[in-house]
Amino acid sequence: MAEIVLDKVSKQYPDGALAVSDVDLTIADGEFIILVGPSGCGKSTTLNMIAGLEDITSGELRIDGERVNERAPKDRDIAMVFQSYALYPHMTVRENMAFPLRLAKVDDKTVRAKVDEAARILDLTQHLDRRPSNLSGGQRQRVAMGRAIVRDPKAFLMDEPLSNLDAKLRVQMRTSVAKIQKKLGTTTVYVTHDQTEAMTLGDRVVVMRGGLVQQIGSPQFLYEQPVNLFVAGFIGSPSMNFVPARLENSSVSSPLGNFPLTDRIRTLLEDADAPREVIMGLRPEHFEDATLLDDTAMSGGATFESTVDVLESMGSDKFAYFTLEGEMATSAELEELAADAGASDLSADGTQIITRLSASSQAKEGHPARIWFDTDKIHLFDPHNGRNFTYAD
Amino acid sequence: MAAMTTGAKARWTLLDIIVVIYALVPVLWIVSLSFKTPATLTDGNFIPREWTLQNYADIFSTTTFLRALGNSIGIALISTLIAVVLGTMAAYAIARLEFPGKRALVGVSLLIAMFPQVSLVSPLFEMERSLGLFDTWPGLILPYITFALPLAIYTLSAFFREIPWELEKAAKMDGATPAQAFRRVIAPLAAPGVFTTAILVFIFCWNDFLFAISLTSTEASRTVPAALSFFTGSSQFEDPTGTISAAAVVITIPIIVFVLFFQRRIVAGLTSGAVKG
Ligand SMILES: Nc1ncnc2c1ncn2[C@@H]1O[C@H](COP(=O)(O)OP(=O)(O)OP(=O)(O)O)[C@@H](O)[C@H]1O
Ligand SMILES: [Mg+2]
């Protein structure tokens, strides 16, 4: 167990690519920290630098207060779980898990005891004498975990450990990863692409983009107070809706209609010295079917009317999709997010809006619906640098 | 496969038999010759009418053949060992490291393999004469290694490239030094490649005639293929075909043993299960 400190850590690859720049991060002892970001943003590079598999170009990495930049991976006492599991195919499950202990010259009896213990935790006992090639994906994943936990390292590093599993298994393994980490209390750095993993697993989440840290905080805080457009769009699934908006005195005009700013937001905007053209963001759950609300509930927001494109009933609630007339919100961040999501939102004739309505909503596909939204929950962003004017920490 | 019809099966069997016969007839012919008496040697019968072991007795009764056999085994084994060890290290570096001149190195080593060996024989002869290597074991081992190495490097680097690099990183994370990672993870996985290469190199050294005949002059280092050409009958007028056939049969045996021994170690698909997808 250990505290890991990244102090202005940067990585430049020999070909000149700056993969990670000036990352400052203090990971507390026993903390579970998540690195997220779009493909190529430097998550694996950061992890590999902590592991010692990549050299650190500049900055300092400290484990328990000691500089470890120059130490080989084996001298850092850190275990890693790879996306591909990287199990040794010529060894049985038992030998795979025992490998780190054997290298550490632990005596046979202890090795046996530790491997058996790890196998019990991971439910692998009956597979100990099989080879990785005969195991299912989930079992292989657990062997990889087992190899990491047997030797009680100072920290676990995991690079998208669940991304090769099918959806159901991923949910199962996600819970076991969380449980095991809680039980062992080992400092863990976990790289993921998956929204749910990012939101549910970690104590804190680090959002990265193009090698730069965008924001660090608890999942809930990032969700409610994204520091910029990128974080706002990246965290949350389905993601935040973005529309172009215009600020006029103390009201907003947008494809969702014109409405007055709430006092809270007006104060924040005055402090931030916002321009007139902004991007407005609003999460799907801050919409509701207006017919379900009484007047007092409606008073805290505004309404708009549009035709439901698609309606997806999830049982617990309904997702209604709308296309709003007018221009789409554009910015570099939004383009990058769309590219990462693989979404070719080329329905160019307007802005797509996703709303989450109560299950009791009577909205129907192809029919107009009147939708209310909470005007105090809007975020307003600078279209040029993505800054969130409504951010208050 | 189970759906294969009887007709298709029969056709395949027939085809297999034809191929096997085509490949084996010359070998069987030599075996047959080796058991014939001098009188029936040229009678053209596939199965000898008079069986004899005299040819085998003859080749083992003089030291010529035994010495040559000893030279062959020694020279081929030593050359194979050195070429495989050097080749393994070179191939590993080529597969895993980016270093300046890597392409040039691979290119040059392939160039050596393509070089017509016969054009090198005279210069080698002169060089070995002046260096005192002529007609010695090293005098053959050195050129064998030179020509076997490109082959070894080429086959081995293909095998190394197949091994997922992450396994090595995993070993490092598990606390292995680079040497330990190589010995305990990479080498066992590369074993099939190493054995395959060893077989190829051994066969190359074992069968070489050109260097063996040009770079040796006495029994001190003459290998079997060269020694065979010096075989004579018991008298000047006797045809040595019988003894040559017997010797040819005998020298095939070590190669078969060598291949069978290593073949069992070539377990295909050893790396499966290491990484997903
Ligand atoms: N060995 C390398 N040499 C040069 N550039 C590299 C190397 N490895 C990674 N990069 C670059 O560094 C950047 C960060 O890569 P990294 O692998 O850390 O991304 P990532 O966030 O893990 O992405 P993903 O989610 O796709 O795994 C990328 O732009 C990549 O092209
Ligand atoms: Mg990665």
XYZ file of N, CA, C and O and ligand atoms in Angstrom, chain A residues 40 43-45 83 159-160 191, ligand 2:
33
model
N -6.288 7.378 -27.259
C -5.083 8.119 -27.599
C -4.799 9.315 -26.717
O -3.911 10.107 -27.013
N -3.775 7.660 -21.515
C -4.083 6.899 -20.293
C -3.086 5.760 -20.094
O -2.490 5.635 -19.027
N -2.921 4.951 -21.139
C -2.005 3.808 -21.001
C -0.590 4.293 -20.769
O 0.158 3.698 -19.991
N -0.228 5.375 -21.448
C 1.118 5.906 -21.267
C 1.334 6.310 -19.813
O 2.366 6.001 -19.221
N -4.920 -5.413 -20.417
C -6.171 -5.551 -21.163
C -6.258 -6.942 -21.806
O -7.297 -7.559 -21.857
N -5.165 -1.770 -16.880
C -5.413 -1.071 -18.144
C -6.585 -1.729 -18.860
O -6.436 -2.787 -19.455
N -7.724 -1.118 -18.768
C -8.956 -1.643 -19.366
C -9.086 -3.150 -19.152
O -9.203 -3.917 -20.105
N -7.571 2.173 -15.660
C -7.859 2.871 -16.915
C -9.097 2.261 -17.539
O -9.233 1.034 -17.577
Mg -4.611 2.349 -23.798
